JSON list of C-alpha atoms in Angstrom, two decimals:
[
{"chain": "V", "resi": 1, "resn": "MET", "atom": "CA", "xyz": [8.00, 1.56, -6.92]},
{"chain": "V", "resi": 2, "resn": "ILE", "atom": "CA", "xyz": [9.85, -0.91, -4.75]},
{"chain": "V", "resi": 3, "resn": "VAL", "atom": "CA", "xyz": [11.72, -2.28, -7.79]},
{"chain": "V", "resi": 4, "resn": "ALA", "atom": "CA", "xyz": [12.70, 1.26, -8.86]},
{"chain": "V", "resi": 5, "resn": "LEU", "atom": "CA", "xyz": [14.02, 1.97, -5.40]},
{"chain": "V", "resi": 6, "resn": "LEU", "atom": "CA", "xyz": [15.99, -1.21, -5.19]},
{"chain": "V", "resi": 7, "resn": "ALA", "atom": "CA", "xyz": [17.55, -0.53, -8.69]},
{"chain": "V", "resi": 8, "resn": "ALA", "atom": "CA", "xyz": [18.50, 3.08, -7.78]},
{"chain": "V", "resi": 9, "resn": "SER", "atom": "CA", "xyz": [20.11, 1.84, -4.53]},
{"chain": "V", "resi": 10, "resn": "GLY", "atom": "CA", "xyz": [22.02, -0.97, -6.21]},
{"chain": "V", "resi": 11, "resn": "GLY", "atom": "CA", "xyz": [19.89, -3.88, -5.10]},
{"chain": "V", "resi": 12, "resn": "HIS", "atom": "CA", "xyz": [20.30, -5.47, -8.52]},
{"chain": "V", "resi": 13, "resn": "TRP", "atom": "CA", "xyz": [23.91, -6.00, -7.75]},
{"chain": "V", "resi": 14, "resn": "ALA", "atom": "CA", "xyz": [23.01, -7.54, -4.41]},
{"chain": "V", "resi": 15, "resn": "ALA", "atom": "CA", "xyz": [20.54, -9.94, -6.07]},
{"chain": "V", "resi": 16, "resn": "LEU", "atom": "CA", "xyz": [23.12, -10.82, -8.69]},
{"chain": "V", "resi": 17, "resn": "GLN", "atom": "CA", "xyz": [25.80, -11.39, -6.05]},
{"chain": "V", "resi": 18, "resn": "SER", "atom": "CA", "xyz": [23.43, -13.63, -4.14]},
{"chain": "V", "resi": 19, "resn": "VAL", "atom": "CA", "xyz": [22.78, -15.73, -7.21]},
{"chain": "V", "resi": 20, "resn": "ALA", "atom": "CA", "xyz": [26.52, -16.00, -7.79]},
{"chain": "V", "resi": 21, "resn": "TRP", "atom": "CA", "xyz": [27.22, -17.08, -4.29]},
{"chain": "V", "resi": 22, "resn": "THR", "atom": "CA", "xyz": [24.32, -19.62, -4.32]},
{"chain": "V", "resi": 23, "resn": "THR", "atom": "CA", "xyz": [25.71, -21.15, -7.50]},
{"chain": "V", "resi": 24, "resn": "MET", "atom": "CA", "xyz": [29.28, -21.17, -6.13]},
{"chain": "V", "resi": 25, "resn": "LEU", "atom": "CA", "xyz": [28.13, -22.79, -2.94]},
{"chain": "V", "resi": 26, "resn": "ALA", "atom": "CA", "xyz": [26.19, -25.49, -4.74]},
{"chain": "V", "resi": 27, "resn": "LYS", "atom": "CA", "xyz": [29.22, -26.31, -7.07]},
{"chain": "V", "resi": 28, "resn": "ASN", "atom": "CA", "xyz": [31.62, -26.29, -4.10]},
{"chain": "V", "resi": 29, "resn": "LEU", "atom": "CA", "xyz": [29.27, -28.61, -2.06]},
{"chain": "V", "resi": 30, "resn": "GLN", "atom": "CA", "xyz": [29.51, -31.19, -4.85]},
{"chain": "V", "resi": 31, "resn": "SER", "atom": "CA", "xyz": [33.33, -31.67, -4.19]},
{"chain": "V", "resi": 32, "resn": "ALA", "atom": "CA", "xyz": [34.03, -30.60, -0.52]},
{"chain": "V", "resi": 33, "resn": "SER", "atom": "CA", "xyz": [32.58, -30.50, 2.91]},
{"chain": "V", "resi": 34, "resn": "MET", "atom": "CA", "xyz": [30.10, -27.95, 4.08]},
{"chain": "V", "resi": 35, "resn": "SER", "atom": "CA", "xyz": [32.69, -25.88, 6.05]},
{"chain": "V", "resi": 36, "resn": "ARG", "atom": "CA", "xyz": [35.23, -26.13, 3.18]},
{"chain": "V", "resi": 37, "resn": "ALA", "atom": "CA", "xyz": [32.57, -25.07, 0.62]},
{"chain": "V", "resi": 38, "resn": "LEU", "atom": "CA", "xyz": [31.46, -22.01, 2.70]},
{"chain": "V", "resi": 39, "resn": "GLU", "atom": "CA", "xyz": [35.06, -21.01, 3.12]},
{"chain": "V", "resi": 40, "resn": "THR", "atom": "CA", "xyz": [35.88, -21.32, -0.52]},
{"chain": "V", "resi": 41, "resn": "THR", "atom": "CA", "xyz": [32.69, -19.62, -1.45]},
{"chain": "V", "resi": 42, "resn": "PHE", "atom": "CA", "xyz": [33.08, -16.50, 0.67]},
{"chain": "V", "resi": 43, "resn": "ASP", "atom": "CA", "xyz": [36.83, -16.10, 1.04]},
{"chain": "V", "resi": 44, "resn": "GLY", "atom": "CA", "xyz": [37.00, -13.82, -1.95]},
{"chain": "V", "resi": 45, "resn": "LYS", "atom": "CA", "xyz": [40.06, -15.72, -3.35]},
{"chain": "V", "resi": 46, "resn": "HIS", "atom": "CA", "xyz": [38.01, -17.89, -5.70]},
{"chain": "V", "resi": 47, "resn": "PRO", "atom": "CA", "xyz": [35.56, -15.62, -7.57]},
{"chain": "V", "resi": 48, "resn": "CYS", "atom": "CA", "xyz": [33.39, -17.09, -10.25]},
{"chain": "V", "resi": 49, "resn": "PRO", "atom": "CA", "xyz": [32.80, -15.29, -13.55]},
{"chain": "V", "resi": 50, "resn": "LEU", "atom": "CA", "xyz": [29.47, -13.87, -12.27]},
{"chain": "V", "resi": 51, "resn": "CYS", "atom": "CA", "xyz": [31.21, -12.47, -9.19]},
{"chain": "V", "resi": 52, "resn": "LYS", "atom": "CA", "xyz": [33.80, -10.75, -11.41]},
{"chain": "V", "resi": 53, "resn": "ALA", "atom": "CA", "xyz": [31.11, -9.26, -13.62]},
{"chain": "V", "resi": 54, "resn": "VAL", "atom": "CA", "xyz": [29.24, -8.00, -10.53]},
{"chain": "V", "resi": 55, "resn": "ALA", "atom": "CA", "xyz": [32.50, -6.32, -9.16]},
{"chain": "V", "resi": 56, "resn": "ALA", "atom": "CA", "xyz": [33.23, -4.84, -12.55]},
{"chain": "V", "resi": 57, "resn": "GLY", "atom": "CA", "xyz": [29.65, -3.58, -12.91]},
{"chain": "V", "resi": 58, "resn": "LYS", "atom": "CA", "xyz": [29.72, -2.01, -9.34]},
{"chain": "V", "resi": 59, "resn": "ALA", "atom": "CA", "xyz": [33.11, -0.29, -10.03]},
{"chain": "V", "resi": 60, "resn": "ALA", "atom": "CA", "xyz": [31.88, 1.07, -13.46]},
{"chain": "V", "resi": 61, "resn": "GLU", "atom": "CA", "xyz": [28.60, 2.35, -11.83]},
{"chain": "V", "resi": 62, "resn": "GLN", "atom": "CA", "xyz": [30.49, 4.09, -9.00]},
{"chain": "V", "resi": 63, "resn": "LYS", "atom": "CA", "xyz": [32.94, 5.77, -11.48]},
{"chain": "V", "resi": 64, "resn": "SER", "atom": "CA", "xyz": [29.98, 7.16, -13.48]},
{"chain": "V", "resi": 65, "resn": "GLU", "atom": "CA", "xyz": [28.15, 8.37, -10.42]},
{"chain": "V", "resi": 66, "resn": "PHE", "atom": "CA", "xyz": [30.86, 10.95, -9.50]},
{"chain": "V", "resi": 67, "resn": "ASN", "atom": "CA", "xyz": [31.47, 12.07, -13.10]},
{"chain": "V", "resi": 68, "resn": "LEU", "atom": "CA", "xyz": [28.86, 14.81, -12.87]},
{"chain": "V", "resi": 69, "resn": "GLU", "atom": "CA", "xyz": [29.82, 18.11, -14.26]},
{"chain": "V", "resi": 70, "resn": "LEU", "atom": "CA", "xyz": [28.27, 21.22, -12.65]},
{"chain": "V", "resi": 71, "resn": "LYS", "atom": "CA", "xyz": [27.19, 23.59, -15.51]},
{"chain": "V", "resi": 72, "resn": "ARG", "atom": "CA", "xyz": [26.27, 27.17, -15.10]},
{"chain": "V", "resi": 73, "resn": "LEU", "atom": "CA", "xyz": [22.56, 27.80, -15.58]},
{"chain": "V", "resi": 74, "resn": "GLU", "atom": "CA", "xyz": [21.73, 30.04, -18.39]},
{"chain": "V", "resi": 75, "resn": "TYR", "atom": "CA", "xyz": [18.51, 32.03, -18.38]},
{"chain": "V", "resi": 76, "resn": "PRO", "atom": "CA", "xyz": [16.98, 33.87, -21.32]},
{"chain": "V", "resi": 77, "resn": "PRO", "atom": "CA", "xyz": [17.54, 37.65, -21.08]},
{"chain": "V", "resi": 78, "resn": "ALA", "atom": "CA", "xyz": [14.84, 39.42, -19.23]},
{"chain": "V", "resi": 79, "resn": "PRO", "atom": "CA", "xyz": [13.38, 42.67, -20.60]},
{"chain": "V", "resi": 80, "resn": "ASP", "atom": "CA", "xyz": [14.54, 45.78, -18.73]},
{"chain": "V", "resi": 81, "resn": "GLY", "atom": "CA", "xyz": [11.11, 47.39, -18.13]},
{"chain": "V", "resi": 82, "resn": "PHE", "atom": "CA", "xyz": [8.56, 44.63, -16.87]},
{"chain": "V", "resi": 83, "resn": "ILE", "atom": "CA", "xyz": [5.16, 46.32, -16.55]},
{"chain": "V", "resi": 84, "resn": "LEU", "atom": "CA", "xyz": [1.96, 44.83, -15.25]},
{"chain": "V", "resi": 85, "resn": "VAL", "atom": "CA", "xyz": [-1.08, 45.81, -17.15]},
{"chain": "V", "resi": 86, "resn": "ALA", "atom": "CA", "xyz": [-4.64, 45.62, -15.81]},
{"chain": "V", "resi": 87, "resn": "PRO", "atom": "CA", "xyz": [-7.25, 43.75, -17.96]},
{"chain": "V", "resi": 88, "resn": "ALA", "atom": "CA", "xyz": [-9.58, 45.93, -20.16]},
{"chain": "V", "resi": 89, "resn": "GLN", "atom": "CA", "xyz": [-12.57, 44.31, -18.61]},
{"chain": "V", "resi": 90, "resn": "PHE", "atom": "CA", "xyz": [-12.90, 43.14, -15.04]},
{"chain": "V", "resi": 91, "resn": "ARG", "atom": "CA", "xyz": [-15.98, 41.50, -13.36]},
{"chain": "V", "resi": 92, "resn": "LEU", "atom": "CA", "xyz": [-16.41, 39.59, -10.17]},
{"chain": "V", "resi": 93, "resn": "LEU", "atom": "CA", "xyz": [-17.98, 36.19, -10.49]},
{"chain": "V", "resi": 94, "resn": "PRO", "atom": "CA", "xyz": [-21.20, 35.64, -8.43]},
{"chain": "V", "resi": 95, "resn": "GLN", "atom": "CA", "xyz": [-20.67, 33.92, -5.24]},
{"chain": "V", "resi": 96, "resn": "THR", "atom": "CA", "xyz": [-22.13, 30.50, -5.10]},
{"chain": "V", "resi": 97, "resn": "ASN", "atom": "CA", "xyz": [-22.72, 28.40, -2.09]},
{"chain": "V", "resi": 98, "resn": "PHE", "atom": "CA", "xyz": [-21.41, 24.70, -2.67]},
{"chain": "V", "resi": 99, "resn": "SER", "atom": "CA", "xyz": [-22.17, 23.39, 0.71]},
{"chain": "V", "resi": 100, "resn": "ALA", "atom": "CA", "xyz": [-23.84, 20.09, 1.17]},
{"chain": "V", "resi": 101, "resn": "GLU", "atom": "CA", "xyz": [-27.06, 21.60, 2.33]},
{"chain": "V", "resi": 102, "resn": "THR", "atom": "CA", "xyz": [-27.55, 23.58, -0.89]},
{"chain": "V", "resi": 103, "resn": "LEU", "atom": "CA", "xyz": [-26.82, 20.72, -3.06]},
{"chain": "V", "resi": 104, "resn": "ALA", "atom": "CA", "xyz": [-28.95, 18.13, -1.31]},
{"chain": "V", "resi": 105, "resn": "HIS", "atom": "CA", "xyz": [-32.35, 17.59, -2.89]},
{"chain": "V", "resi": 106, "resn": "LYS", "atom": "CA", "xyz": [-34.86, 14.83, -2.84]},
{"chain": "V", "resi": 107, "resn": "PRO", "atom": "CA", "xyz": [-35.47, 12.80, -5.89]},
{"chain": "V", "resi": 108, "resn": "PRO", "atom": "CA", "xyz": [-38.40, 13.90, -8.00]},
{"chain": "V", "resi": 109, "resn": "VAL", "atom": "CA", "xyz": [-40.13, 10.54, -7.77]},
{"chain": "V", "resi": 110, "resn": "PRO", "atom": "CA", "xyz": [-39.94, 7.73, -5.08]},
{"chain": "V", "resi": 111, "resn": "PRO", "atom": "CA", "xyz": [-37.50, 4.92, -5.63]},
{"chain": "V", "resi": 112, "resn": "PRO", "atom": "CA", "xyz": [-38.95, 1.79, -7.33]},
{"chain": "V", "resi": 113, "resn": "ARG", "atom": "CA", "xyz": [-40.05, -0.93, -5.05]},
{"chain": "V", "resi": 114, "resn": "ASP", "atom": "CA", "xyz": [-39.10, -4.47, -5.30]},
{"chain": "V", "resi": 115, "resn": "ARG", "atom": "CA", "xyz": [-41.63, -6.65, -7.15]},
{"chain": "V", "resi": 116, "resn": "PHE", "atom": "CA", "xyz": [-40.84, -9.86, -5.14]},
{"chain": "V", "resi": 117, "resn": "VAL", "atom": "CA", "xyz": [-41.49, -8.59, -1.61]}
]
């Protein structure tokens, strides 16, 4: 249920973006200092292919979300004269008491005893 909730709220894009940032940071750390690698990774001016794919996917998902068309609900035609008819036979079922006291009974034989006692 948690996975479905995350997928419905766009959590998969956040997970993919996290993977993209981690990959970019690792590549940037190979050739630059920590501060420069962090700046290059998160400035938005140097997106990797996965960052571009995530951005395109988010944009496509947002466009399709608001593309809903409201349609008029159509119901089948109802008959003009709706009549309730009583059943031909009617009988009340007997009242039964299903309380715990009426259902509790003792077993017909005593329980078996342990042989090794």
